[in-house]
Structures are given as structure tokens and as C-alpha cells.
Amino acid sequence: MAEKSPDAFRTISEAAEELDVPQHVLRFWETRFTQIKPMKRAGGRRYYRPADVELLKGIRGLLYKEGYTIRGVQKILKEDGAGYVAAVGRGEIEPRKREGEMASAPPPGLARAAPRLGRGRPADQPAPVAPPTADVRVVNRLSDSQADMLRAALRDLGDARKILDPTLPR
């Protein structure tokens, strides 16, 4: 197939391939980012303008490379606009770090898996060592910003699950 002009509209499959994300991710992003407005033809077929693809590249970069949450990217779009996010996608600007936005999140790909509870431990794993009892106080508290980030992530996961699982009520 011949290479399309940079000014040509893209189908959802072409946009998904160019962005290296599944098509359902683009459909999901449309529900979360009002700035994404592909043209829809009869039968609901989507056509993405070049500006739409640039905005999607910026959103993808903020989510996947910079580690922002959906809510964090929504905030950036609200504060700085679609042009800023598209410029990030084109590589023209580096996104600035925002105070408190990612303070405690590990860099993408470096998060450790959560421990499994209630299943026992694998045979090749040593038994946990009891902490010393003398004057050790363990505090399991999240800061307000960490708690807000966790709540936002849980809401986003719940929304994604509703979209992906047709048996759940919407």
C-alpha cells in the first residue's frame, strides 16, 4: 500500500497502528478526552484528522512515557490546551513536571507487582522475618495527594472495566 500524505485523514486502524495502541484504546480515550473528535461517517466509521493524530500522540506520550494518569492529562489539557499536548506529541517541547502530580509514582515500567494475599507463599520463597519488637512503629499512611492519586486511578480502572466488560452496568 502506498504511503499516505501527512495531511490525509486516518482510519482508526491506521491511527492505532501509527500510535502503536489497540483501536479500543483510541475509543476509550475519546470517552475521557473531549478534545478528541474524529470525524464520523455513515455507519460510525471514524476518520482522524492530522491534528487529531498529533493530539493522540501527545496524550499517549503523557500517559505511557511520562506516567501521567488519565485525570492528570485531563488537567494538562484544561490548563495548557490541546496545542500544548500536541506539541509534546510532536516532540517540540518537553512536558514540565507538575507539583504533586507524580511525586510518589515510580517511573513507568519500574513499579513492583502488588503482593498476593491469602494464597500462601511459594515453596522457593523464604518465610517473612518478623520485625524487631523494640520501639518500632510502622505507619501505613498515605499523604493527601497520594490518596487522591490512588482514588483517581481506581476510578479510572473502574471506568475502563465498565467499558471493556459488557456484562457490567454502565
PDB file of C-alpha atoms in Angstrom:
ATOM      1  CA  MET A   1       0.000   0.000   0.000  1.00  0.00           C
ATOM      2  CA  ALA A   2       1.278   3.487  -0.845  1.00  0.00           C
ATOM      3  CA  GLU A   3       2.284   5.836   1.979  1.00  0.00           C
ATOM      4  CA  LYS A   4      -0.444   8.369   2.820  1.00  0.00           C
ATOM      5  CA  SER A   5       0.139  12.072   2.684  1.00  0.00           C
ATOM      6  CA  PRO A   6       0.778  13.634   6.116  1.00  0.00           C
ATOM      7  CA  ASP A   7      -2.348  15.750   5.500  1.00  0.00           C
ATOM      8  CA  ALA A   8      -4.601  12.748   4.781  1.00  0.00           C
ATOM      9  CA  PHE A   9      -7.220  11.595   7.245  1.00  0.00           C
ATOM     10  CA  ARG A  10      -6.561   8.279   9.017  1.00  0.00           C
ATOM     11  CA  THR A  11      -8.986   5.471   9.772  1.00  0.00           C
ATOM     12  CA  ILE A  12      -8.997   4.158  13.326  1.00  0.00           C
ATOM     13  CA  SER A  13      -6.893   1.174  12.270  1.00  0.00           C
ATOM     14  CA  GLU A  14      -4.312   3.452  10.612  1.00  0.00           C
ATOM     15  CA  ALA A  15      -4.238   5.806  13.611  1.00  0.00           C
ATOM     16  CA  ALA A  16      -3.929   2.881  16.036  1.00  0.00           C
ATOM     17  CA  GLU A  17      -1.050   1.428  14.009  1.00  0.00           C
ATOM     18  CA  GLU A  18       0.738   4.792  13.821  1.00  0.00           C
ATOM     19  CA  LEU A  19       0.346   5.283  17.599  1.00  0.00           C
ATOM     20  CA  ASP A  20       1.118   1.636  18.416  1.00  0.00           C
ATOM     21  CA  VAL A  21      -2.012   1.231  20.556  1.00  0.00           C
ATOM     22  CA  PRO A  22      -5.051  -1.019  20.096  1.00  0.00           C
ATOM     23  CA  GLN A  23      -8.144   0.504  18.483  1.00  0.00           C
ATOM     24  CA  HIS A  24     -10.193   0.051  21.665  1.00  0.00           C
ATOM     25  CA  VAL A  25      -7.734   2.338  23.477  1.00  0.00           C
ATOM     26  CA  LEU A  26      -8.492   5.130  20.986  1.00  0.00           C
ATOM     27  CA  ARG A  27     -12.222   4.607  21.500  1.00  0.00           C
ATOM     28  CA  PHE A  28     -11.700   4.704  25.281  1.00  0.00           C
ATOM     29  CA  TRP A  29      -9.621   7.890  25.052  1.00  0.00           C
ATOM     30  CA  GLU A  30     -12.481   9.523  23.106  1.00  0.00           C
ATOM     31  CA  THR A  31     -14.678   8.957  26.177  1.00  0.00           C
ATOM     32  CA  ARG A  32     -12.114  10.558  28.506  1.00  0.00           C
ATOM     33  CA  PHE A  33     -10.739  13.425  26.427  1.00  0.00           C
ATOM     34  CA  THR A  34     -13.397  15.684  24.909  1.00  0.00           C
ATOM     35  CA  GLN A  35     -10.737  17.282  22.699  1.00  0.00           C
ATOM     36  CA  ILE A  36     -10.514  14.090  20.610  1.00  0.00           C
ATOM     37  CA  LYS A  37     -13.213  14.454  17.991  1.00  0.00           C
ATOM     38  CA  PRO A  38     -12.673  12.263  14.937  1.00  0.00           C
ATOM     39  CA  MET A  39     -14.976  12.825  12.033  1.00  0.00           C
ATOM     40  CA  LYS A  40     -17.601  10.054  11.851  1.00  0.00           C
ATOM     41  CA  ARG A  41     -19.121   8.953   8.584  1.00  0.00           C
ATOM     42  CA  ALA A  42     -22.235   6.895   7.940  1.00  0.00           C
ATOM     43  CA  GLY A  43     -22.064   3.665   9.889  1.00  0.00           C
ATOM     44  CA  GLY A  44     -19.924   5.302  12.586  1.00  0.00           C
ATOM     45  CA  ARG A  45     -16.576   4.883  10.803  1.00  0.00           C
ATOM     46  CA  ARG A  46     -14.012   7.223  12.350  1.00  0.00           C
ATOM     47  CA  TYR A  47     -11.599   9.402  10.426  1.00  0.00           C
ATOM     48  CA  TYR A  48      -8.829  11.164  12.332  1.00  0.00           C
ATOM     49  CA  ARG A  49      -7.505  14.489  11.062  1.00  0.00           C
ATOM     50  CA  PRO A  50      -3.733  15.095  11.253  1.00  0.00           C
ATOM     51  CA  ALA A  51      -4.348  17.402  14.255  1.00  0.00           C
ATOM     52  CA  ASP A  52      -6.278  14.584  15.984  1.00  0.00           C
ATOM     53  CA  VAL A  53      -3.359  12.195  15.479  1.00  0.00           C
ATOM     54  CA  GLU A  54      -0.896  14.782  16.865  1.00  0.00           C
ATOM     55  CA  LEU A  55      -3.084  15.269  19.939  1.00  0.00           C
ATOM     56  CA  LEU A  56      -3.333  11.494  20.382  1.00  0.00           C
ATOM     57  CA  LYS A  57       0.475  11.220  20.174  1.00  0.00           C
ATOM     58  CA  GLY A  58       0.751  13.811  22.938  1.00  0.00           C
ATOM     59  CA  ILE A  59      -1.797  12.017  25.111  1.00  0.00           C
ATOM     60  CA  ARG A  60      -0.023   8.713  24.527  1.00  0.00           C
ATOM     61  CA  GLY A  61       3.339  10.251  25.455  1.00  0.00           C
ATOM     62  CA  LEU A  62       1.989  11.789  28.654  1.00  0.00           C
ATOM     63  CA  LEU A  63       0.272   8.566  29.697  1.00  0.00           C
ATOM     64  CA  TYR A  64       2.840   5.972  28.647  1.00  0.00           C
ATOM     65  CA  LYS A  65       6.182   7.781  28.704  1.00  0.00           C
ATOM     66  CA  GLU A  66       5.678  10.436  31.371  1.00  0.00           C
ATOM     67  CA  GLY A  67       3.482   8.278  33.620  1.00  0.00           C
ATOM     68  CA  TYR A  68       0.532  10.639  33.996  1.00  0.00           C
ATOM     69  CA  THR A  69      -2.925   9.355  34.900  1.00  0.00           C
ATOM     70  CA  ILE A  70      -5.977   9.994  32.727  1.00  0.00           C
ATOM     71  CA  ARG A  71      -7.024  12.656  35.221  1.00  0.00           C
ATOM     72  CA  GLY A  72      -3.543  14.215  35.094  1.00  0.00           C
ATOM     73  CA  VAL A  73      -3.676  14.502  31.302  1.00  0.00           C
ATOM     74  CA  GLN A  74      -7.201  15.943  31.527  1.00  0.00           C
ATOM     75  CA  LYS A  75      -5.832  18.601  33.868  1.00  0.00           C
ATOM     76  CA  ILE A  76      -2.981  19.416  31.466  1.00  0.00           C
ATOM     77  CA  LEU A  77      -5.445  19.719  28.585  1.00  0.00           C
ATOM     78  CA  LYS A  78      -7.629  22.030  30.670  1.00  0.00           C
ATOM     79  CA  GLU A  79      -4.734  24.197  31.875  1.00  0.00           C
ATOM     80  CA  ASP A  80      -2.477  24.265  28.800  1.00  0.00           C
ATOM     81  CA  GLY A  81      -4.752  23.259  25.935  1.00  0.00           C
ATOM     82  CA  ALA A  82      -4.660  20.747  23.116  1.00  0.00           C
ATOM     83  CA  GLY A  83      -1.920  22.678  21.287  1.00  0.00           C
ATOM     84  CA  TYR A  84       0.480  22.134  24.182  1.00  0.00           C
ATOM     85  CA  VAL A  85      -0.276  18.384  24.315  1.00  0.00           C
ATOM     86  CA  ALA A  86       0.040  18.077  20.519  1.00  0.00           C
ATOM     87  CA  ALA A  87       3.436  19.855  20.697  1.00  0.00           C
ATOM     88  CA  VAL A  88       4.517  17.290  23.298  1.00  0.00           C
ATOM     89  CA  GLY A  89       3.404  14.567  20.865  1.00  0.00           C
ATOM     90  CA  ARG A  90       5.441  16.126  18.037  1.00  0.00           C
ATOM     91  CA  GLY A  91       8.471  16.261  20.333  1.00  0.00           C
ATOM     92  CA  GLU A  92       8.674  20.053  20.080  1.00  0.00           C
ATOM     93  CA  ILE A  93       8.537  20.564  23.848  1.00  0.00           C
ATOM     94  CA  GLU A  94       9.276  18.540  26.950  1.00  0.00           C
ATOM     95  CA  PRO A  95       6.328  18.399  29.326  1.00  0.00           C
ATOM     96  CA  ARG A  96       7.038  20.227  32.549  1.00  0.00           C
ATOM     97  CA  LYS A  97       6.756  18.309  35.789  1.00  0.00           C
ATOM     98  CA  ARG A  98       3.803  19.441  37.826  1.00  0.00           C
ATOM     99  CA  GLU A  99       3.915  19.865  41.572  1.00  0.00           C
ATOM    100  CA  GLY A 100       2.457  16.847  43.358  1.00  0.00           C
ATOM    101  CA  GLU A 101       1.290  15.219  40.140  1.00  0.00           C
ATOM    102  CA  MET A 102       3.775  12.360  40.118  1.00  0.00           C
ATOM    103  CA  ALA A 103       5.541  12.865  43.445  1.00  0.00           C
ATOM    104  CA  SER A 104       5.336   9.255  44.589  1.00  0.00           C
ATOM    105  CA  ALA A 105       4.724   7.295  41.411  1.00  0.00           C
ATOM    106  CA  PRO A 106       7.609   5.164  40.154  1.00  0.00           C
ATOM    107  CA  PRO A 107       8.849   5.739  36.611  1.00  0.00           C
ATOM    108  CA  PRO A 108       6.870   3.771  34.002  1.00  0.00           C
ATOM    109  CA  GLY A 109       7.880   0.108  33.910  1.00  0.00           C
ATOM    110  CA  LEU A 110       9.567   0.162  37.315  1.00  0.00           C
ATOM    111  CA  ALA A 111       6.565  -0.392  39.566  1.00  0.00           C
ATOM    112  CA  ARG A 112       6.662  -3.616  41.560  1.00  0.00           C
ATOM    113  CA  ALA A 113       3.744  -6.019  41.482  1.00  0.00           C
ATOM    114  CA  ALA A 114       1.482  -5.912  44.498  1.00  0.00           C
ATOM    115  CA  PRO A 115       1.916  -8.843  46.893  1.00  0.00           C
ATOM    116  CA  ARG A 116      -0.641 -11.622  46.647  1.00  0.00           C
ATOM    117  CA  LEU A 117      -2.702 -12.074  49.749  1.00  0.00           C
ATOM    118  CA  GLY A 118      -4.304 -15.212  51.091  1.00  0.00           C
ATOM    119  CA  ARG A 119      -2.582 -17.705  48.823  1.00  0.00           C
ATOM    120  CA  GLY A 120       0.373 -18.731  50.937  1.00  0.00           C
ATOM    121  CA  ARG A 121       3.901 -18.296  49.729  1.00  0.00           C
ATOM    122  CA  PRO A 122       5.720 -20.213  47.023  1.00  0.00           C
ATOM    123  CA  ALA A 123       7.969 -23.014  48.258  1.00  0.00           C
ATOM    124  CA  ASP A 124      11.100 -21.305  46.932  1.00  0.00           C
ATOM    125  CA  GLN A 125      10.402 -18.097  48.870  1.00  0.00           C
ATOM    126  CA  PRO A 126      11.731 -17.798  52.441  1.00  0.00           C
ATOM    127  CA  ALA A 127       9.355 -17.129  55.304  1.00  0.00           C
ATOM    128  CA  PRO A 128       8.997 -13.446  56.167  1.00  0.00           C
ATOM    129  CA  VAL A 129      11.150 -12.205  59.017  1.00  0.00           C
ATOM    130  CA  ALA A 130       9.258 -10.717  61.949  1.00  0.00           C
ATOM    131  CA  PRO A 131      10.153  -7.074  62.569  1.00  0.00           C
ATOM    132  CA  PRO A 132      12.053  -6.246  65.757  1.00  0.00           C
ATOM    133  CA  THR A 133       9.712  -5.508  68.617  1.00  0.00           C
ATOM    134  CA  ALA A 134      11.684  -2.779  70.364  1.00  0.00           C
ATOM    135  CA  ASP A 135      10.401   0.710  69.637  1.00  0.00           C
ATOM    136  CA  VAL A 136       9.460   0.062  66.019  1.00  0.00           C
ATOM    137  CA  ARG A 137       6.377   1.845  64.837  1.00  0.00           C
ATOM    138  CA  VAL A 138       5.059   1.105  61.363  1.00  0.00           C
ATOM    139  CA  VAL A 139       2.883   3.797  59.858  1.00  0.00           C
ATOM    140  CA  ASN A 140       0.892   2.883  56.798  1.00  0.00           C
ATOM    141  CA  ARG A 141      -0.483   6.274  55.849  1.00  0.00           C
ATOM    142  CA  LEU A 142      -0.776   7.939  52.509  1.00  0.00           C
ATOM    143  CA  SER A 143      -0.403  11.662  52.105  1.00  0.00           C
ATOM    144  CA  ASP A 144      -3.499  13.507  50.892  1.00  0.00           C
ATOM    145  CA  SER A 145      -2.020  13.822  47.401  1.00  0.00           C
ATOM    146  CA  GLN A 146      -1.135  10.106  47.330  1.00  0.00           C
ATOM    147  CA  ALA A 147      -4.655   9.201  48.458  1.00  0.00           C
ATOM    148  CA  ASP A 148      -6.145  11.476  45.774  1.00  0.00           C
ATOM    149  CA  MET A 149      -3.929   9.896  43.111  1.00  0.00           C
ATOM    150  CA  LEU A 150      -4.931   6.416  44.258  1.00  0.00           C
ATOM    151  CA  ARG A 151      -8.646   7.290  44.251  1.00  0.00           C
ATOM    152  CA  ALA A 152      -8.341   8.772  40.752  1.00  0.00           C
ATOM    153  CA  ALA A 153      -6.525   5.679  39.475  1.00  0.00           C
ATOM    154  CA  LEU A 154      -9.167   3.400  40.991  1.00  0.00           C
ATOM    155  CA  ARG A 155     -11.962   5.440  39.397  1.00  0.00           C
ATOM    156  CA  ASP A 156     -10.191   5.261  36.023  1.00  0.00           C
ATOM    157  CA  LEU A 157      -9.772   1.495  36.380  1.00  0.00           C
ATOM    158  CA  GLY A 158     -13.426   1.072  37.307  1.00  0.00           C
ATOM    159  CA  ASP A 159     -14.495   3.160  34.300  1.00  0.00           C
ATOM    160  CA  ALA A 160     -12.222   1.167  31.990  1.00  0.00           C
ATOM    161  CA  ARG A 161     -13.587  -2.102  33.346  1.00  0.00           C
ATOM    162  CA  LYS A 162     -17.173  -0.960  32.676  1.00  0.00           C
ATOM    163  CA  ILE A 163     -16.259  -0.128  29.087  1.00  0.00           C
ATOM    164  CA  LEU A 164     -14.348  -3.364  28.476  1.00  0.00           C
ATOM    165  CA  ASP A 165     -16.751  -5.737  30.276  1.00  0.00           C
ATOM    166  CA  PRO A 166     -20.147  -5.726  28.512  1.00  0.00           C
ATOM    167  CA  THR A 167     -21.793  -7.609  31.401  1.00  0.00           C
ATOM    168  CA  LEU A 168     -21.319  -4.723  33.857  1.00  0.00           C
ATOM    169  CA  PRO A 169     -23.935  -1.957  34.143  1.00  0.00           C
ATOM    170  CA  ARG A 170     -22.860   1.360  32.594  1.00  0.00           C
TER     171      ARG A 170
END
